mmCIF file of C-alpha atoms in Angstrom:
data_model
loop_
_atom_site.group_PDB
_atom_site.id
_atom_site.type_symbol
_atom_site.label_atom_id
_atom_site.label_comp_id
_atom_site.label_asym_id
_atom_site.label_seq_id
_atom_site.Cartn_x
_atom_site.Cartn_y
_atom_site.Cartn_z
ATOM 1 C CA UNK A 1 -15.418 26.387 -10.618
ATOM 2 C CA UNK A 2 -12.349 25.642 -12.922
ATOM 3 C CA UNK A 3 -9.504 25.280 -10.026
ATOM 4 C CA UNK A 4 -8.017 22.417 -12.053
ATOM 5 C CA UNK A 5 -7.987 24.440 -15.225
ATOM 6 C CA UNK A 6 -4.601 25.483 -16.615
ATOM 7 C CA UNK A 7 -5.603 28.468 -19.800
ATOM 8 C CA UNK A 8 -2.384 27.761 -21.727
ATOM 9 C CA UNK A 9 -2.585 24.255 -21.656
ATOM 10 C CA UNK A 10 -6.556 24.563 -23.234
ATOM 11 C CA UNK A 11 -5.432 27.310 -25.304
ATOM 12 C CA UNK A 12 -2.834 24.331 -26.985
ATOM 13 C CA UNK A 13 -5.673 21.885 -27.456
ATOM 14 C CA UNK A 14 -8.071 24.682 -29.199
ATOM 15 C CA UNK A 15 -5.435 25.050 -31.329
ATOM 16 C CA UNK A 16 -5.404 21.687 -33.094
ATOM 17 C CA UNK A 17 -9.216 20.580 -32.435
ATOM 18 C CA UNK A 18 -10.134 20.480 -36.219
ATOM 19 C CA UNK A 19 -7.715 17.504 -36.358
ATOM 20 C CA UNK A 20 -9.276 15.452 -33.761
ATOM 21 C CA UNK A 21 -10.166 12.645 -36.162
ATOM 22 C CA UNK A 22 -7.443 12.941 -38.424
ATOM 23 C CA UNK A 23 -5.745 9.758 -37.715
ATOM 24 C CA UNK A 24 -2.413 11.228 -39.542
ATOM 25 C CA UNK A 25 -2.855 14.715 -37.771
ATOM 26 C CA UNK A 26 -1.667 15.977 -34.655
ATOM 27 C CA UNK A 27 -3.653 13.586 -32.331
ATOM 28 C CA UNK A 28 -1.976 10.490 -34.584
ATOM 29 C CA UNK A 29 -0.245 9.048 -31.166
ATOM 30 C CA UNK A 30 -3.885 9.048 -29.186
ATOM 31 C CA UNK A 31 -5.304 7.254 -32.211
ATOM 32 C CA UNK A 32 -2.319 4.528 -32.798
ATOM 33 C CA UNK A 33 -2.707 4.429 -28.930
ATOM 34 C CA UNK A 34 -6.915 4.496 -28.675
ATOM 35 C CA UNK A 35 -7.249 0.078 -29.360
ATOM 36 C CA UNK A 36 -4.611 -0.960 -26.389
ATOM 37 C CA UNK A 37 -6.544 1.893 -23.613
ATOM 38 C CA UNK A 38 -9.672 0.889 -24.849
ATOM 39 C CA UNK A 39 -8.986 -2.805 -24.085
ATOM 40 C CA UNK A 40 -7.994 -1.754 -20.867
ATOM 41 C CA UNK A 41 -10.953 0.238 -20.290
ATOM 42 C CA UNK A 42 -13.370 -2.206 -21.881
ATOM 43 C CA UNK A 43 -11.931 -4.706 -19.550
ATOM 44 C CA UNK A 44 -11.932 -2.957 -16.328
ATOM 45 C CA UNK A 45 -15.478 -1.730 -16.377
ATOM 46 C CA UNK A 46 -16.506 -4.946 -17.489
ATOM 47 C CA UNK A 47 -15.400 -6.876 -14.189
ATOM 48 C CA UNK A 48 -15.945 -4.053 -11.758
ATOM 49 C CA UNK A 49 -19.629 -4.658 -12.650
ATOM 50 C CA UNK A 50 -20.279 -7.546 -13.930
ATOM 51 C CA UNK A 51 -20.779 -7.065 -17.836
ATOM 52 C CA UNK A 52 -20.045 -9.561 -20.598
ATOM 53 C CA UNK A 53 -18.378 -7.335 -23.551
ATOM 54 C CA UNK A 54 -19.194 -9.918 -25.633
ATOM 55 C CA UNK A 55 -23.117 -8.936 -25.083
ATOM 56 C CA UNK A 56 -25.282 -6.723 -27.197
ATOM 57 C CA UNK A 57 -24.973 -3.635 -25.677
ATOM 58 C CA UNK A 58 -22.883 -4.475 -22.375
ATOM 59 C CA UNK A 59 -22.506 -1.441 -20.788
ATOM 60 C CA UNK A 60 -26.595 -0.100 -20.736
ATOM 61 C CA UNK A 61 -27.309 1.127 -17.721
ATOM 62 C CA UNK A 62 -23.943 2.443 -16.833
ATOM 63 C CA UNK A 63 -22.864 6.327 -16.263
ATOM 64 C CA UNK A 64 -19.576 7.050 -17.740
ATOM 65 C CA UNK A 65 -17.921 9.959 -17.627
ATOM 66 C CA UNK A 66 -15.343 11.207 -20.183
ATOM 67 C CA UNK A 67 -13.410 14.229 -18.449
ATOM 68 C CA UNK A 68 -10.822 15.887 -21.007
ATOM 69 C CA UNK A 69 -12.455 14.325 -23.548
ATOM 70 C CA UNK A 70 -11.375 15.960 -27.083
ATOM 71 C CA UNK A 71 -12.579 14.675 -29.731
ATOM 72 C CA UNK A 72 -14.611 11.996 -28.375
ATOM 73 C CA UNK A 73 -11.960 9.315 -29.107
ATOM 74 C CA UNK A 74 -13.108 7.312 -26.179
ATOM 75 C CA UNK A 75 -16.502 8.413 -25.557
ATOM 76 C CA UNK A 76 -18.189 7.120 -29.102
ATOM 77 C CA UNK A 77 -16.726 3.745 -28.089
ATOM 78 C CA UNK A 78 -18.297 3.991 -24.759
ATOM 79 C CA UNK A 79 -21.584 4.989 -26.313
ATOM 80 C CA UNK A 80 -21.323 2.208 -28.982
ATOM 81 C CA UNK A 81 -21.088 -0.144 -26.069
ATOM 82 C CA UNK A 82 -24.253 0.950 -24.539
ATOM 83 C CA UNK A 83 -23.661 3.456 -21.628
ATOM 84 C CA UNK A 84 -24.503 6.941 -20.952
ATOM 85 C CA UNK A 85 -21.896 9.135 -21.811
ATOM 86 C CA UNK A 86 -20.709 12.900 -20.731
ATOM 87 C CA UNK A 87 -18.234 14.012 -22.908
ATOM 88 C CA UNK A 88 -16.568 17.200 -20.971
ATOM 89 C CA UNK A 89 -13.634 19.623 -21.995
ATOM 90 C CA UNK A 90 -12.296 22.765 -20.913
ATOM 91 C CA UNK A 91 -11.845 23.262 -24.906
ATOM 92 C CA UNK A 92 -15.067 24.343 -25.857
ATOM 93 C CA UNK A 93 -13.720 23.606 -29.776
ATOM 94 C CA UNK A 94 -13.307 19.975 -28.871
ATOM 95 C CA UNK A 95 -16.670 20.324 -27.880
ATOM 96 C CA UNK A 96 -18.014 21.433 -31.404
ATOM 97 C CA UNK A 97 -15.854 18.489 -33.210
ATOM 98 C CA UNK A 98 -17.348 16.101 -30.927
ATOM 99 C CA UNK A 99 -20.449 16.785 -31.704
ATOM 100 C CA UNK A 100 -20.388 17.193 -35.104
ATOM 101 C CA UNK A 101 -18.470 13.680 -35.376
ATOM 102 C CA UNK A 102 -21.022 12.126 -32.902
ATOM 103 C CA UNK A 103 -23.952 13.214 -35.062
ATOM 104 C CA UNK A 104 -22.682 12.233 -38.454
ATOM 105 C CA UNK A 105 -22.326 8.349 -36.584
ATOM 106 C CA UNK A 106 -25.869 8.664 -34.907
ATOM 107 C CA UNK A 107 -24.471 8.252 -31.781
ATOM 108 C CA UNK A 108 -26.356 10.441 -28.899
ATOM 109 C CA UNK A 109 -23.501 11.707 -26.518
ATOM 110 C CA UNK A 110 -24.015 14.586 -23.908
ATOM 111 C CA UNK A 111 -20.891 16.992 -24.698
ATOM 112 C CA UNK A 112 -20.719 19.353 -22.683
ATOM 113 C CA UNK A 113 -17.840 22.626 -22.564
ATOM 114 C CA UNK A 114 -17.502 22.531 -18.692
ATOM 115 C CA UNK A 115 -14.630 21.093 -16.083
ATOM 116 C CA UNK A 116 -14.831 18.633 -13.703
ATOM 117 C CA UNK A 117 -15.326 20.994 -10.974
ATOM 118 C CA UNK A 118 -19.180 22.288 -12.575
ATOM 119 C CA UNK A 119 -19.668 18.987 -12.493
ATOM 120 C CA UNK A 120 -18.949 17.852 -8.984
ATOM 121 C CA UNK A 121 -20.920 21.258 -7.749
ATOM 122 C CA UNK A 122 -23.825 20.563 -9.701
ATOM 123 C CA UNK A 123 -24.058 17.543 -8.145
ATOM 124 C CA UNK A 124 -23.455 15.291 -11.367
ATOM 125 C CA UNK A 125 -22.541 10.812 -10.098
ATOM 126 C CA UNK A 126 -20.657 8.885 -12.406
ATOM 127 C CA UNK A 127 -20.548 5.116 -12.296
ATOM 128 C CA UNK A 128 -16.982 5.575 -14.165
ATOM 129 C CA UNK A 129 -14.750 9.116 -14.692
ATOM 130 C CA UNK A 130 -12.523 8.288 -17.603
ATOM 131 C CA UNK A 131 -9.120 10.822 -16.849
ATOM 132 C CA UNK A 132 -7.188 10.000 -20.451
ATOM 133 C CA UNK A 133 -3.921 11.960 -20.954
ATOM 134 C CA UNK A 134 -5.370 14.844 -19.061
ATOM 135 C CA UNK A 135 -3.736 14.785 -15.535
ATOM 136 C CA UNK A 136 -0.344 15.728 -16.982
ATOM 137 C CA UNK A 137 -2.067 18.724 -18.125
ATOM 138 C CA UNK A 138 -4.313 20.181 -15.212
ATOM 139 C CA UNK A 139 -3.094 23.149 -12.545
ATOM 140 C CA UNK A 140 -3.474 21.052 -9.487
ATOM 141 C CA UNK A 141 -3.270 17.358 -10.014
ATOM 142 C CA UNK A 142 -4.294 16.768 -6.438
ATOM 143 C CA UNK A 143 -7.207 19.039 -6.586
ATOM 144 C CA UNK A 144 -8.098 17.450 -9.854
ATOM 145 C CA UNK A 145 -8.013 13.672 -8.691
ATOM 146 C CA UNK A 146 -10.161 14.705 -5.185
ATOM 147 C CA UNK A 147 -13.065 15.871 -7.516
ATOM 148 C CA UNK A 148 -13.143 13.198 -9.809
ATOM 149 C CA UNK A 149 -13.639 10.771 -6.790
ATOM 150 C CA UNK A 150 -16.274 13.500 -5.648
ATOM 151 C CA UNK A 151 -17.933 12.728 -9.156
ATOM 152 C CA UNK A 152 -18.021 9.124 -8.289
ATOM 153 C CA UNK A 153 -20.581 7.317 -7.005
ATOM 154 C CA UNK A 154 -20.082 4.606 -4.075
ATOM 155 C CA UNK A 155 -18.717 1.306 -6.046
ATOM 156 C CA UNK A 156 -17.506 3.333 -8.951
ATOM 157 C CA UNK A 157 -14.259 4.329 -10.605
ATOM 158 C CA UNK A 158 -12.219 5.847 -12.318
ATOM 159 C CA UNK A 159 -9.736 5.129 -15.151
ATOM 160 C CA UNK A 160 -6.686 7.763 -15.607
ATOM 161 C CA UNK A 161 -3.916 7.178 -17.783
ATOM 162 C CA UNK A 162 -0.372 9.179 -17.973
ATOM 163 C CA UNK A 163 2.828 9.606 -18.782
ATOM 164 C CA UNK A 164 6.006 8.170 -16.508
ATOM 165 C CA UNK A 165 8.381 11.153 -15.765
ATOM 166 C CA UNK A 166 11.223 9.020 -16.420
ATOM 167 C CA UNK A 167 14.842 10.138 -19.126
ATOM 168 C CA UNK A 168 12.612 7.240 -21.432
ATOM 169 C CA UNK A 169 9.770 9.314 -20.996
ATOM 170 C CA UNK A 170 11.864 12.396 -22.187
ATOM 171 C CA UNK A 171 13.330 10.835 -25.058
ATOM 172 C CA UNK A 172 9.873 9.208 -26.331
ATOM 173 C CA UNK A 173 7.345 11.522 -25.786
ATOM 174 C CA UNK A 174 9.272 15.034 -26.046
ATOM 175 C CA UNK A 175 12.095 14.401 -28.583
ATOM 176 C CA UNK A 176 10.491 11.544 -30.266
ATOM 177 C CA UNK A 177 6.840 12.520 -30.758
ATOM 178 C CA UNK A 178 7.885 16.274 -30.876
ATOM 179 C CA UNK A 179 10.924 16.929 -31.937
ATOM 180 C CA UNK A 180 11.988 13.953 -34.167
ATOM 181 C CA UNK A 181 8.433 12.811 -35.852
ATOM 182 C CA UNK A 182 6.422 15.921 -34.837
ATOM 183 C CA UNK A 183 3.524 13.885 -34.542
ATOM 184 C CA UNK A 184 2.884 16.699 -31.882
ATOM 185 C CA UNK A 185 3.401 20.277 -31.932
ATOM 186 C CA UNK A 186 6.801 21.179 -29.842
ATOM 187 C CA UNK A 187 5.536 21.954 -26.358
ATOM 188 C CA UNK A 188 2.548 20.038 -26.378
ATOM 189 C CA UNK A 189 3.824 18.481 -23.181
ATOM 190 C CA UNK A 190 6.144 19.561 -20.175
ATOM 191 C CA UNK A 191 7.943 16.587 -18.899
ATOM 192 C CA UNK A 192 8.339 18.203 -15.886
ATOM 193 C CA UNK A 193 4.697 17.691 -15.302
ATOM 194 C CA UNK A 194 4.604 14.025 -16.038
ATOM 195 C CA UNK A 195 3.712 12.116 -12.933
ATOM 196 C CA UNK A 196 5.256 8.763 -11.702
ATOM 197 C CA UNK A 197 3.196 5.847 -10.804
ATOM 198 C CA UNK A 198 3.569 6.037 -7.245
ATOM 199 C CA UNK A 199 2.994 10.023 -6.776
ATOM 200 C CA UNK A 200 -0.157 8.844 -9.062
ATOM 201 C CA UNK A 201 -1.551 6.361 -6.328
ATOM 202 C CA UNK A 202 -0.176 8.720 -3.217
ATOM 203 C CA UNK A 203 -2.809 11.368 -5.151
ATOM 204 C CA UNK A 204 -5.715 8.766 -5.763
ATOM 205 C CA UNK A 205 -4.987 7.538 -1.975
ATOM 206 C CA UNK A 206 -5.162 11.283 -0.638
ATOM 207 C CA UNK A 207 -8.534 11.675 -2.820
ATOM 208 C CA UNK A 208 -10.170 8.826 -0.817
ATOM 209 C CA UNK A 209 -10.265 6.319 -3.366
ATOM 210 C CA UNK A 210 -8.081 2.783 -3.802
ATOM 211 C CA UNK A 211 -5.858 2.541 -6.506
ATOM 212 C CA UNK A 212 -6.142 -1.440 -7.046
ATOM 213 C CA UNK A 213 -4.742 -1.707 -11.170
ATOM 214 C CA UNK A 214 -1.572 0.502 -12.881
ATOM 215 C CA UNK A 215 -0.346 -1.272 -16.446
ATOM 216 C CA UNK A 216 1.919 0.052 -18.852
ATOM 217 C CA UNK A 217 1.331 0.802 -22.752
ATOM 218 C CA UNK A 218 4.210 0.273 -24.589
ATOM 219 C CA UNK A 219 4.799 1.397 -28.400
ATOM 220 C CA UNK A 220 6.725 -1.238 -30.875
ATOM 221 C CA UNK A 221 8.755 1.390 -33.026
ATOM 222 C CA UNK A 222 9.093 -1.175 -35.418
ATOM 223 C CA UNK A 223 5.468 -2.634 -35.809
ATOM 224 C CA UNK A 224 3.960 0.626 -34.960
ATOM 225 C CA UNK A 225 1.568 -0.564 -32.618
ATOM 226 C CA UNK A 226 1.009 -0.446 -29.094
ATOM 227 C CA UNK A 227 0.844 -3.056 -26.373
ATOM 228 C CA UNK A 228 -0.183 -3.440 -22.771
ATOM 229 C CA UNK A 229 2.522 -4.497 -20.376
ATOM 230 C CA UNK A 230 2.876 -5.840 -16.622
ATOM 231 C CA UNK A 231 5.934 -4.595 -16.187
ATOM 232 C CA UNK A 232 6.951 -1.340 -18.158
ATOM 233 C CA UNK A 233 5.113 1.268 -17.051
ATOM 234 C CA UNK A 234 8.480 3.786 -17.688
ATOM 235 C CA UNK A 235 6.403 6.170 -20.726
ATOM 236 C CA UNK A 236 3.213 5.288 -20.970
ATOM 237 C CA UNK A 237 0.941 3.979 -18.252
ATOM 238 C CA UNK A 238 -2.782 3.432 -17.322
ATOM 239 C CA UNK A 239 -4.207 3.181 -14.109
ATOM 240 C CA UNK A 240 -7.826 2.164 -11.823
ATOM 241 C CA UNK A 241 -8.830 3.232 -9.157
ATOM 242 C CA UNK A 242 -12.002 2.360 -7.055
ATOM 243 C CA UNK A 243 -14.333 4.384 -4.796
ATOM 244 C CA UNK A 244 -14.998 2.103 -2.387
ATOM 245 C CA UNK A 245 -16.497 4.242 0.910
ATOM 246 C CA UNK A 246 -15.185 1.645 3.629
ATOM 247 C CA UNK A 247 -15.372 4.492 6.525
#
């Protein structure tokens, strides 16, 4: 099943997989950005269930899934940390990096070249679904969020960041990263696919989860470094939302 699957937008990402862990390559935003959504993430699963991060190996015992998961940016962290990880991507050469990169740290991760959508059929529960920059990029973003709450287990949730589709959205992400830098290849994103913060929860809400958490990450052009934020969610943003099975 691959109704969330959009071929052109893989077909970009296969295209620059041998730079996943190039942190001046084509994925240099995602790894300037990786330490402020990793505090976020690191934080949230921490409270939901009641882990010190602080502790050896905090998050043991814990299924975490990594859905659009490149290069494993996020999912060697999670492993580091303890869980059980599922690295999955469309990309099947994201896949092979992963691996490769995950073996040459001794880290066991289960990468797998499947969509969320195998995974829900096949009857796969997650005690988090990590949705990084990936929602922006799907066919059906409400088709997409309904089966990663279907890959959820009762008490679990999920962590999906984005971008704003906002004129400061435009000029950041399309001219700036794109156009101006090229830290990306042009037409690595389509603004017109960004997705604001409340047509974000109005999806989680219609997938039958609670969207209880939304913060911004906002980039200092100056120091180079990113930061989370309360109030400016108008590029960047980061969201959680819990499966919570009151009915």
């Amino acid at each position: 099943m691959t109704a969330s699957i959009d071929p052109a937008e893989i077909s970009k990402f296969e295209a620059m997989a041998a730079e996943w862990w190039d942190p001046r390559g084509k994925f240099r935003p995602l790894h300037m950005m990786n330490p402020v959504r990793l505090d976020y993430v690191v934080t949230q699963i921490a409270a939901q269930f009641g882990r010190d991060p602080r502790a050896p190996a905090p998050f043991r015992g814990l299924r975490i899934l990594d859905i659009g998961c490149g290069g494993g940016l996020l999912s060697e962290p999670m492993a580091r940390l303890g869980a059980e990880v599922v690295g999955a991507d469309a990309a099947a050469g994201n896949i092979t990096v992963a691996r490769l990169h995950a073996d040459s740290q001794n880290l066991s991760i289960d990468y797998r070249a499947t969509t969320a959508e195998s995974l829900a059929a096949a009857g796969e529960r997650f005690d988090a679904v990590l949705a990084l920059e990936i929602i922006e990029h799907v066919a059906d973003p409400q088709d997409f969020m309904t089966t990663c709450c279907a890959l959820l287990r009762t008490g679990g949730m999920m962590i999906c960041s984005t971008l704003n589709r906002t004129p400061q959205s435009f000029a950041m992400a399309i001219v700036g990263a794109e156009w101006v830098l090229r830290w990306l290849p042009k037409g690595t994103h389509d603004w017109r696919r960004f997705i604001t913060p409340d047509e974000l929860y109005e999806l989680s809400r219609k997938a039958g989860l609670d969207p209880v958490d939304r913060r911004g990450m906002v980039f200092n052009p100056l120091r180079r470094d990113w930061r989370l934020s309360d109030r400016d969610l108008a590029v960047n943003y980061i969201t959680t939302h819990l499966r919570q099975d009151w009915a």
